[in-house]
Short mmCIF file of C-alpha atoms in Angstrom, two decimals:
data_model
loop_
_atom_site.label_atom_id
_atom_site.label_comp_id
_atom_site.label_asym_id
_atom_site.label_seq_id
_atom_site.Cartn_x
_atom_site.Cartn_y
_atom_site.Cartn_z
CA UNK A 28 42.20 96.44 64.98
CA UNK A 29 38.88 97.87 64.67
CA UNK A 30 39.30 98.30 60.84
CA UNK A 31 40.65 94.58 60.61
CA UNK A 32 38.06 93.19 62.46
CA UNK A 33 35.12 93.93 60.85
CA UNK A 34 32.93 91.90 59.13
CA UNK A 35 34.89 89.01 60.28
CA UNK A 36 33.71 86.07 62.52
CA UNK A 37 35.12 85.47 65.83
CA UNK A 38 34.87 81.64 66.92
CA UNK A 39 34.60 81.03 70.41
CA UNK A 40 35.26 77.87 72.11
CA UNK A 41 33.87 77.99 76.35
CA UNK A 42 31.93 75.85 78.39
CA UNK A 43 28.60 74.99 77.12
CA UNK A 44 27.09 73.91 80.39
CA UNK A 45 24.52 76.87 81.35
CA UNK A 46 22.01 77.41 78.99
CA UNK A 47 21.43 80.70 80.84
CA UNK A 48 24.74 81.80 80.11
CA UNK A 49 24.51 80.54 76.35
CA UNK A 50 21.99 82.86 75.81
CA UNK A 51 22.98 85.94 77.72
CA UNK A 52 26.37 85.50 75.26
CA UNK A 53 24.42 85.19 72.20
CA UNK A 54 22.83 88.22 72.96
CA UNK A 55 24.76 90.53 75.45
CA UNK A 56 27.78 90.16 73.53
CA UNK A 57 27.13 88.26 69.69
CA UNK A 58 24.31 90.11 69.06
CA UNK A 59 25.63 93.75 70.33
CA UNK A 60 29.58 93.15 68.81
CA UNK A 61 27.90 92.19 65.48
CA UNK A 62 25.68 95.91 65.80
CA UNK A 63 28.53 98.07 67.17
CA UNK A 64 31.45 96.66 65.47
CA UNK A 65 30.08 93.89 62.50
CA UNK A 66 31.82 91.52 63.76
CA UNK A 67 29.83 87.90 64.01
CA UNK A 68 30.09 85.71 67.06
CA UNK A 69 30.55 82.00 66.60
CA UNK A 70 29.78 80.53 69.93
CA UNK A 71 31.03 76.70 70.23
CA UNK A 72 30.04 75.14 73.31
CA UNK A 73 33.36 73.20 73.56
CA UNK A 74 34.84 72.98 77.34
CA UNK A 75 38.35 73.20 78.54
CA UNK A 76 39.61 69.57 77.88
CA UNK A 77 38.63 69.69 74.68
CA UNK A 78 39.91 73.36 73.61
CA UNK A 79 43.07 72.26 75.25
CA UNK A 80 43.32 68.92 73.08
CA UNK A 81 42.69 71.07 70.34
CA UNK A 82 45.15 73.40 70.50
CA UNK A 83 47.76 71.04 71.15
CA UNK A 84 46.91 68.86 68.27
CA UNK A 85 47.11 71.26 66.03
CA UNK A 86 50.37 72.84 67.37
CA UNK A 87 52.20 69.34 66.93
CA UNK A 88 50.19 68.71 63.68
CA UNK A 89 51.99 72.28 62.54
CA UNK A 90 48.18 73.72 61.80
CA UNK A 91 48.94 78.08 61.09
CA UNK A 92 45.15 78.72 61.01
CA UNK A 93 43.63 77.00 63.72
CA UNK A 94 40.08 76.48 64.74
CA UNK A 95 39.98 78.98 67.33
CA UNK A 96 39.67 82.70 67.90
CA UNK A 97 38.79 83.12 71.47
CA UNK A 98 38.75 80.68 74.89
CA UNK A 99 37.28 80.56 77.63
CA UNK A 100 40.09 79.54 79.78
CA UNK A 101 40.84 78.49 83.74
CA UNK A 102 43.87 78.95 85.24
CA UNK A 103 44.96 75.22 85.08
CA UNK A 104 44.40 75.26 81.40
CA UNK A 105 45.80 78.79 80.68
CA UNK A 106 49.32 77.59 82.22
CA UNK A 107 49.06 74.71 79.75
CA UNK A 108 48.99 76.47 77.24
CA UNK A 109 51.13 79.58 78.28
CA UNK A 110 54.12 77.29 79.23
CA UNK A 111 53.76 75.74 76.00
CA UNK A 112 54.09 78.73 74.08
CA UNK A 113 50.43 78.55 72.97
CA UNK A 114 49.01 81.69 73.70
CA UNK A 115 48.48 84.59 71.12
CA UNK A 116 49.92 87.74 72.72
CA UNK A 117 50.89 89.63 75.02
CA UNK A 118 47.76 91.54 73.90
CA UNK A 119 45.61 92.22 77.25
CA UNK A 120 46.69 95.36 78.58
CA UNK A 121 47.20 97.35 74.95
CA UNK A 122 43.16 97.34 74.43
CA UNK A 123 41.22 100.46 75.18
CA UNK A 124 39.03 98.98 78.04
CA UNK A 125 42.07 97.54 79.76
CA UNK A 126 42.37 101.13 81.35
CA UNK A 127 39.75 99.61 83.93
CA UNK A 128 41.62 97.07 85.39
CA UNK A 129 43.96 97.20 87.99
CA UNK A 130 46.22 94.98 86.83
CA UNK A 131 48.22 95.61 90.14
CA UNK A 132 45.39 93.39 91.80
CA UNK A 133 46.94 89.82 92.14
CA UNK A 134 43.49 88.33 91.69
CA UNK A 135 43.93 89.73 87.83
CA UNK A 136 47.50 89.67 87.73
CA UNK A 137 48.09 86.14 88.67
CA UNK A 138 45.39 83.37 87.47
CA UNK A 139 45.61 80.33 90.05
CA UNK A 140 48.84 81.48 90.49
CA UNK A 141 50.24 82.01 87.16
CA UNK A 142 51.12 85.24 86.02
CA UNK A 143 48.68 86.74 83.52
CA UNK A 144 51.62 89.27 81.51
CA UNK A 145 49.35 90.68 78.90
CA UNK A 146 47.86 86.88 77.53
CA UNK A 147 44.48 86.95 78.86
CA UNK A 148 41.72 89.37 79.31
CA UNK A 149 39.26 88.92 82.87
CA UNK A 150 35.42 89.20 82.13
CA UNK A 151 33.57 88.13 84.75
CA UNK A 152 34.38 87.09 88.94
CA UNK A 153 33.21 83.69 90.15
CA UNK A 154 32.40 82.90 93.62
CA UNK A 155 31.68 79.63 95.34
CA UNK A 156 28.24 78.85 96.75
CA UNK A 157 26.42 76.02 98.54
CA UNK A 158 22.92 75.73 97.38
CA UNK A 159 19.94 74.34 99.58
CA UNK A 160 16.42 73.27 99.42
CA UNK A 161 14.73 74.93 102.50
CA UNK A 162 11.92 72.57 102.63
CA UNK A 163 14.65 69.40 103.40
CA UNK A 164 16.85 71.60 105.25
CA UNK A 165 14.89 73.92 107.42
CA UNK A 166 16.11 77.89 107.53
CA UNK A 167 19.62 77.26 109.32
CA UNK A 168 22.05 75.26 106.55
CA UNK A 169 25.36 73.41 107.87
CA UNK A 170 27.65 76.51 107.58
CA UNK A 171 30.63 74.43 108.91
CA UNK A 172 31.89 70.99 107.48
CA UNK A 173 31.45 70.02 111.26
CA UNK A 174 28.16 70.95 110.31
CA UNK A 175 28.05 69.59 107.78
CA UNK A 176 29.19 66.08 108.20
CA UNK A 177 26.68 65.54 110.52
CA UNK A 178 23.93 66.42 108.47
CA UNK A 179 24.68 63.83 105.82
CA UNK A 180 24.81 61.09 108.73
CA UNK A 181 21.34 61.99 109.57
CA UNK A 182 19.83 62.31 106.16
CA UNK A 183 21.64 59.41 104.32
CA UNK A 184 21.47 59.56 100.65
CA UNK A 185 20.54 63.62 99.94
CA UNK A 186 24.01 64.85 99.65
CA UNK A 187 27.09 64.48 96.87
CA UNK A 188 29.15 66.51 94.58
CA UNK A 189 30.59 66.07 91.03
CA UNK A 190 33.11 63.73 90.05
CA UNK A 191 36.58 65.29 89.69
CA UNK A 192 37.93 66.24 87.69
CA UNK A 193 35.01 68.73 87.24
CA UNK A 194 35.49 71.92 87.99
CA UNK A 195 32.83 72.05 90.70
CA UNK A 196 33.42 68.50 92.17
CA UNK A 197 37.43 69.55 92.07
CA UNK A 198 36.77 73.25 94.22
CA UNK A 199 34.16 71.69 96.99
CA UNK A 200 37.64 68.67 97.42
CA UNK A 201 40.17 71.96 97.10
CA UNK A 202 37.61 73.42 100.22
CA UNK A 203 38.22 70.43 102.36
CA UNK A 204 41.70 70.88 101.62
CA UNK A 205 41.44 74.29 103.42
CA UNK A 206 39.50 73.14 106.30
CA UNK A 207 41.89 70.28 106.93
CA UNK A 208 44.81 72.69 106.90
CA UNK A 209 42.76 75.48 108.65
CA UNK A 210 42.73 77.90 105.64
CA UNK A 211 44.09 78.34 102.39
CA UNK A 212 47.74 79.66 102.77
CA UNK A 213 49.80 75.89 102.87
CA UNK A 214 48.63 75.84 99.17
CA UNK A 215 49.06 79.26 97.89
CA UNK A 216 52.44 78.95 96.66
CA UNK A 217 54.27 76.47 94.37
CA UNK A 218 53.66 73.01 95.07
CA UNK A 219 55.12 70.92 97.37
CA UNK A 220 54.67 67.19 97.79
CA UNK A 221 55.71 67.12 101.69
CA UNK A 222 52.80 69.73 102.39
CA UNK A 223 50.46 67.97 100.30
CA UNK A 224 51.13 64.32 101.83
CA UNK A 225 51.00 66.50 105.17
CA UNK A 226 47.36 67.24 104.32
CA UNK A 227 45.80 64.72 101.76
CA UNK A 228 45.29 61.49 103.90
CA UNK A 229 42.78 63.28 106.28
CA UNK A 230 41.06 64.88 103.32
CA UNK A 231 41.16 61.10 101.73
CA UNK A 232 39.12 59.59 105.44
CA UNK A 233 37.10 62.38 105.37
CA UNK A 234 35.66 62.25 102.13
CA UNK A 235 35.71 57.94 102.03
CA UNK A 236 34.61 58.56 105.75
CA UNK A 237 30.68 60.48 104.07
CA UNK A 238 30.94 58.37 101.46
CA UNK A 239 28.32 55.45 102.27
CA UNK A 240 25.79 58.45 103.10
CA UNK A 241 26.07 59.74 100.06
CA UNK A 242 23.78 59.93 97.19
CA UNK A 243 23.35 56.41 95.79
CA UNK A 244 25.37 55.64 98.68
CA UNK A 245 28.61 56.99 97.50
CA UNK A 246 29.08 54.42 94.51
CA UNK A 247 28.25 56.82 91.66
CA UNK A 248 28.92 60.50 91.71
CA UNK A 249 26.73 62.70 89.10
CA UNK A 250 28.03 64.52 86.22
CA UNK A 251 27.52 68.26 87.67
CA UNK A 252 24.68 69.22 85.00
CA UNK A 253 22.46 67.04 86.42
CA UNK A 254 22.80 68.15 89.75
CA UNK A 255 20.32 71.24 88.63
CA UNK A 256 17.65 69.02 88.26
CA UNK A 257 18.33 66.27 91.18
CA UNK A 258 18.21 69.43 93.53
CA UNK A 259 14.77 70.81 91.73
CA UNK A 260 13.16 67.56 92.14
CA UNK A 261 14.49 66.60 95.82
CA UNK A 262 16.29 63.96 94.76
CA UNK A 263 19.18 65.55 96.18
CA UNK A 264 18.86 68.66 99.64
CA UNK A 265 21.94 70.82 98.20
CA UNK A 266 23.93 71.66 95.23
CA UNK A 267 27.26 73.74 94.73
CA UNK A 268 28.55 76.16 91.87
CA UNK A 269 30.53 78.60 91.64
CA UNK A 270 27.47 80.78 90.05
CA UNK A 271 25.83 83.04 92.90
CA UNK A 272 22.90 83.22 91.20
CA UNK A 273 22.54 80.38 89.39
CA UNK A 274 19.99 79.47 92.27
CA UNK A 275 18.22 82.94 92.08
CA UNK A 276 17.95 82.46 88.00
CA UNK A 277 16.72 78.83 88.22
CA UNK A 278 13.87 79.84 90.49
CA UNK A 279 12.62 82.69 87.87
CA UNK A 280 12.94 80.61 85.19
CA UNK A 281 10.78 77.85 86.70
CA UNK A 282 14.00 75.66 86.78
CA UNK A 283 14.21 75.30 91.09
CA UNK A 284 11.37 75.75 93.22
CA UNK A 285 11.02 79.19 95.35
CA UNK A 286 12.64 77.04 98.47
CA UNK A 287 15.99 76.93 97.36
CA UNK A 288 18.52 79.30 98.81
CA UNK A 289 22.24 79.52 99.23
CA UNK A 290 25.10 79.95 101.70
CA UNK A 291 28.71 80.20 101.99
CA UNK A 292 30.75 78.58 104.51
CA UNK A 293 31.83 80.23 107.95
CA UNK A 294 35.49 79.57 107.26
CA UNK A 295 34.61 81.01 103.86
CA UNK A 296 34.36 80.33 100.49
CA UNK A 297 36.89 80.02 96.95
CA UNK A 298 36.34 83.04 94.20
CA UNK A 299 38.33 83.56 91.16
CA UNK A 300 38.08 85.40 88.07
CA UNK A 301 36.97 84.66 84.44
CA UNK A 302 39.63 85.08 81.50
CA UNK A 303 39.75 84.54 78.02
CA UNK A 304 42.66 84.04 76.05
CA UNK A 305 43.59 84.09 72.20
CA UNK A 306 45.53 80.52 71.09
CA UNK A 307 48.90 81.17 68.94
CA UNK A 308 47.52 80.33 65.60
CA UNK A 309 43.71 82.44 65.85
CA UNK A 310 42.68 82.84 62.46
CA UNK A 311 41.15 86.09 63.63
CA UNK A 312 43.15 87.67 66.48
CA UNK A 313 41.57 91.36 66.22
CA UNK A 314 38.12 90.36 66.08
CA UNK A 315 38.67 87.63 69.48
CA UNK A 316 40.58 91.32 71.14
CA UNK A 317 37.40 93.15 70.03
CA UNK A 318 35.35 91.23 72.15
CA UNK A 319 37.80 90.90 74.81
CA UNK A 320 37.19 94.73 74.89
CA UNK A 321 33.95 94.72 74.61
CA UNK A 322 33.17 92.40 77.42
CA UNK A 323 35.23 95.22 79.63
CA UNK A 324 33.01 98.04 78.21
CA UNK A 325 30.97 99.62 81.25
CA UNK A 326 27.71 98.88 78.70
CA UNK A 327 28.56 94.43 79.32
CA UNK A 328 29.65 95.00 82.61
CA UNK A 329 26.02 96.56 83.87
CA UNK A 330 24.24 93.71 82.49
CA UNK A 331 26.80 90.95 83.74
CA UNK A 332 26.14 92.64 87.39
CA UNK A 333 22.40 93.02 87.25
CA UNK A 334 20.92 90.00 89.17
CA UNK A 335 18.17 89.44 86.98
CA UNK A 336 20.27 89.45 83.67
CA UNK A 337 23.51 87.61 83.99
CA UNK A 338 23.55 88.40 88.29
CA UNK A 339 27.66 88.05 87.34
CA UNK A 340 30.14 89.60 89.99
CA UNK A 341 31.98 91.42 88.13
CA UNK A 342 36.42 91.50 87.75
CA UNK A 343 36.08 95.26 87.74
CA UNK A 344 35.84 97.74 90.25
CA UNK A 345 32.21 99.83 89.83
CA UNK A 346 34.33 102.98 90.89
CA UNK A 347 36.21 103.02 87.68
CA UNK A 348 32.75 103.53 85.72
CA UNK A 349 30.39 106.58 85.37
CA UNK A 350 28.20 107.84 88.29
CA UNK A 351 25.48 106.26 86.48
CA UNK A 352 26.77 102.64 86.31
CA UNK A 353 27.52 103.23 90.36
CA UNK A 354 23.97 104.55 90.83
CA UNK A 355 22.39 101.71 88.93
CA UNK A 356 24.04 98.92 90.75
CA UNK A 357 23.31 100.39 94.28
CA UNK A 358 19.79 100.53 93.21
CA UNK A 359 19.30 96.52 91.74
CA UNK A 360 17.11 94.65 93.51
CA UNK A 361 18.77 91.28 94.96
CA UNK A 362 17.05 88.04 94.59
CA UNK A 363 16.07 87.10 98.05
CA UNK A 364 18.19 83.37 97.05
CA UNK A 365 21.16 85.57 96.41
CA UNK A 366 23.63 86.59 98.63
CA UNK A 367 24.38 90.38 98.66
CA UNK A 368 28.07 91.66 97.34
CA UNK A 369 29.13 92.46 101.18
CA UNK A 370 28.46 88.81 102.41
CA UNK A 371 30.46 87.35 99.21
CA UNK A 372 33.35 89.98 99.63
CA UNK A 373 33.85 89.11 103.22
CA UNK A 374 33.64 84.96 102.57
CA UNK A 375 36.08 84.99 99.42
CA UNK A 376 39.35 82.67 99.31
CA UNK A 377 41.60 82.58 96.95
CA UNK A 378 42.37 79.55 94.76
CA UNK A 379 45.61 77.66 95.14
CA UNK A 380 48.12 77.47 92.83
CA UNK A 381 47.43 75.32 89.72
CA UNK A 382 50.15 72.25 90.17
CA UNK A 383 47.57 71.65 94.01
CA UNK A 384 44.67 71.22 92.06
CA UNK A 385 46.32 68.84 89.55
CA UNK A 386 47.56 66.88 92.30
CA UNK A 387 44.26 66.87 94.41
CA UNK A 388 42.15 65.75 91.25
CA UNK A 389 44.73 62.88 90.69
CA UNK A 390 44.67 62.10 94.37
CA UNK A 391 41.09 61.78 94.34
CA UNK A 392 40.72 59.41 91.74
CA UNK A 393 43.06 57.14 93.21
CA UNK A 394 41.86 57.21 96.62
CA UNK A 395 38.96 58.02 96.90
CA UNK A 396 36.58 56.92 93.62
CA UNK A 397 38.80 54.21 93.42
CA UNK A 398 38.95 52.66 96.73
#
């Protein structure tokens, strides 16, 4: 693979939407795959709807050498594509780093729900966090949606979340869903429509119910980009991501001022893991599994973790590396707008199954944005 991969390029398509991200790929992983191995990344900053288009097109368009090497994919997307016979493998657990992941863990065996079987590689752990400006919302943040609720009656206008289908706007909705229902396991298995119409009209009043205290009183709801910069400039008192320390990395990079912090919910919070996947027709298969293996290596994984580099959680247990990688990440230093490991551990939920979110998103649209 090795051999065959070198001095190749490896074009990856993944969301585009973090600058910070853009650049710790360019040079945690392009930059250090092209030294180790020659092998040249091609970063293309082309999200899930449109890798997903892609691949489909050229699959009915009979295209052998497609566009695309590498994906990063969510577990909507990568049932897509699996249950369409899409994927490039099973490939995942025959590369050297694989040894490092328990593959017995159904939070890597299973991606919202869908078994992985060798077609996608994890490389990094997302958690979902509420961020908060301090200065509009004192030192104690609405930890409940009790809590929360009541907050946006009394401060009209400072609150909102993305438009769904995007991925943030859809997981704050899938968190109502689990408040409604008092936790997350009616939606853990396969769907089912009786559960969901059990569930979905009080999600539907709740979120029409906030609506007219929302930001531009509920008639417009912001693309989630913009968000960064309607929190910086208090146009907005929180934002939401599922990026621990996007908040921490904003405020060092000038981006949010020192006042912002973040929080998770008392009744917890969603977490998942990152994957990428190979599509059926890669022009360069080896070289997209050579960075699937590097991005496993102990070398990626120390950056990803250390808060003021990526300040990633990462898919892998640290006990599976050296002494040396354990040492170092007991001794980072954690951004005081971060939350520490422990506190994340103890809040994380697991996401539903994929065919829920499909049918929340949908149900959203129809009666809530369009109401």
């Amino acid at each position: 693979v090795l051999a065959a991969a070198e001095g190749t390029t490896v074009t990856w398509w993944m969301w585009g939407g973090d600058d910070q991200i853009n650049t710790n790929v360019d040079r945690d992983i392009g930059e250090r795959v092209q030294a180790l191995y020659g092998v040249t990344l091609n970063r293309v900053p082309n999200g899930a709807e449109l890798f997903v288009d892609q691949v489909l097109n050229e699959a009915a368009a009979g295209v052998e050498a497609g566009a695309i090497d590498l994906m990063w994919i969510n577990g909507e997307n990568f049932r897509t594509l699996a249950e369409a016979d899409l994927l490039y493998g099973p490939w995942s657990e025959s590369i050297p780093n694989a040894r490092f992941v328990d593959w017995e863990d159904p939070a890597l065996a299973f991606d919202f729900g869908y078994p992985v079987n060798g077609y996608e590689s994890p490389w990094g752990h997302a958690q979902f966090v509420m961020e908060y400006n301090t200065a509009l919302v004192g030192d104690e943040p609405p930890t409940t949606f009790e809590d929360l609720t009541t907050w946006i009656e009394e401060n009209p206008g400072l609150f909102t979340y993305p438009a769904l289908p995007d991925f943030t706007g859809s997981v704050f909705v899938r968190h109502v869903f689990y408040w409604i229902a008092g936790g997350p396991e009616p939606f853990l298995g396969e769907f089912d429509q009786e559960v969901f119409d059990q569930y979905a009209p009080a999600v539907w009043d709740y979120l029409n119910e906030i609506e007219p205290n929302l930001w531009r009183a509920g008639e417009t709801y912001p693309e989630e980009p913009i968000m960064d910069s309607m929190l910086a400039n208090q146009e907005i008192a929180f934002n939401m991501g599922y990026g621990p320390a996007n908040a921490a990395n904003s405020i060092v990079q000038g981006i949010y001022p020192e006042t912002i912090r973040t929080f998770v919910f008392d009744t917890g919070t969603i977490s998942n893991n990152n994957f990428v996947a190979i599509p059926f027709n890669a022009q360069n298969p080896a070289g997209a599994m050579v960075i699937a293996n590097y991005i496993l290596s102990e070398e990626l994984q120390l950056r990803m973790v250390d808060p003021e580099l990526w300040g990633w959680q990462s898919p892998i247990s640290p006990t599976v590396y050296s002494e040396e990688f354990q040492e170092a990440v007991a001794n980072m230093d954690l951004h005081p707008a971060m939350l520490p490991p422990e506190v994340l551990n103890a809040a994380a939920l697991p996401e539903p199954n994929g065919d829920w979110v499909t049918a929340i998103e949908a149900g959203w649209i129809e009666n809530v944005l369009e109401r």
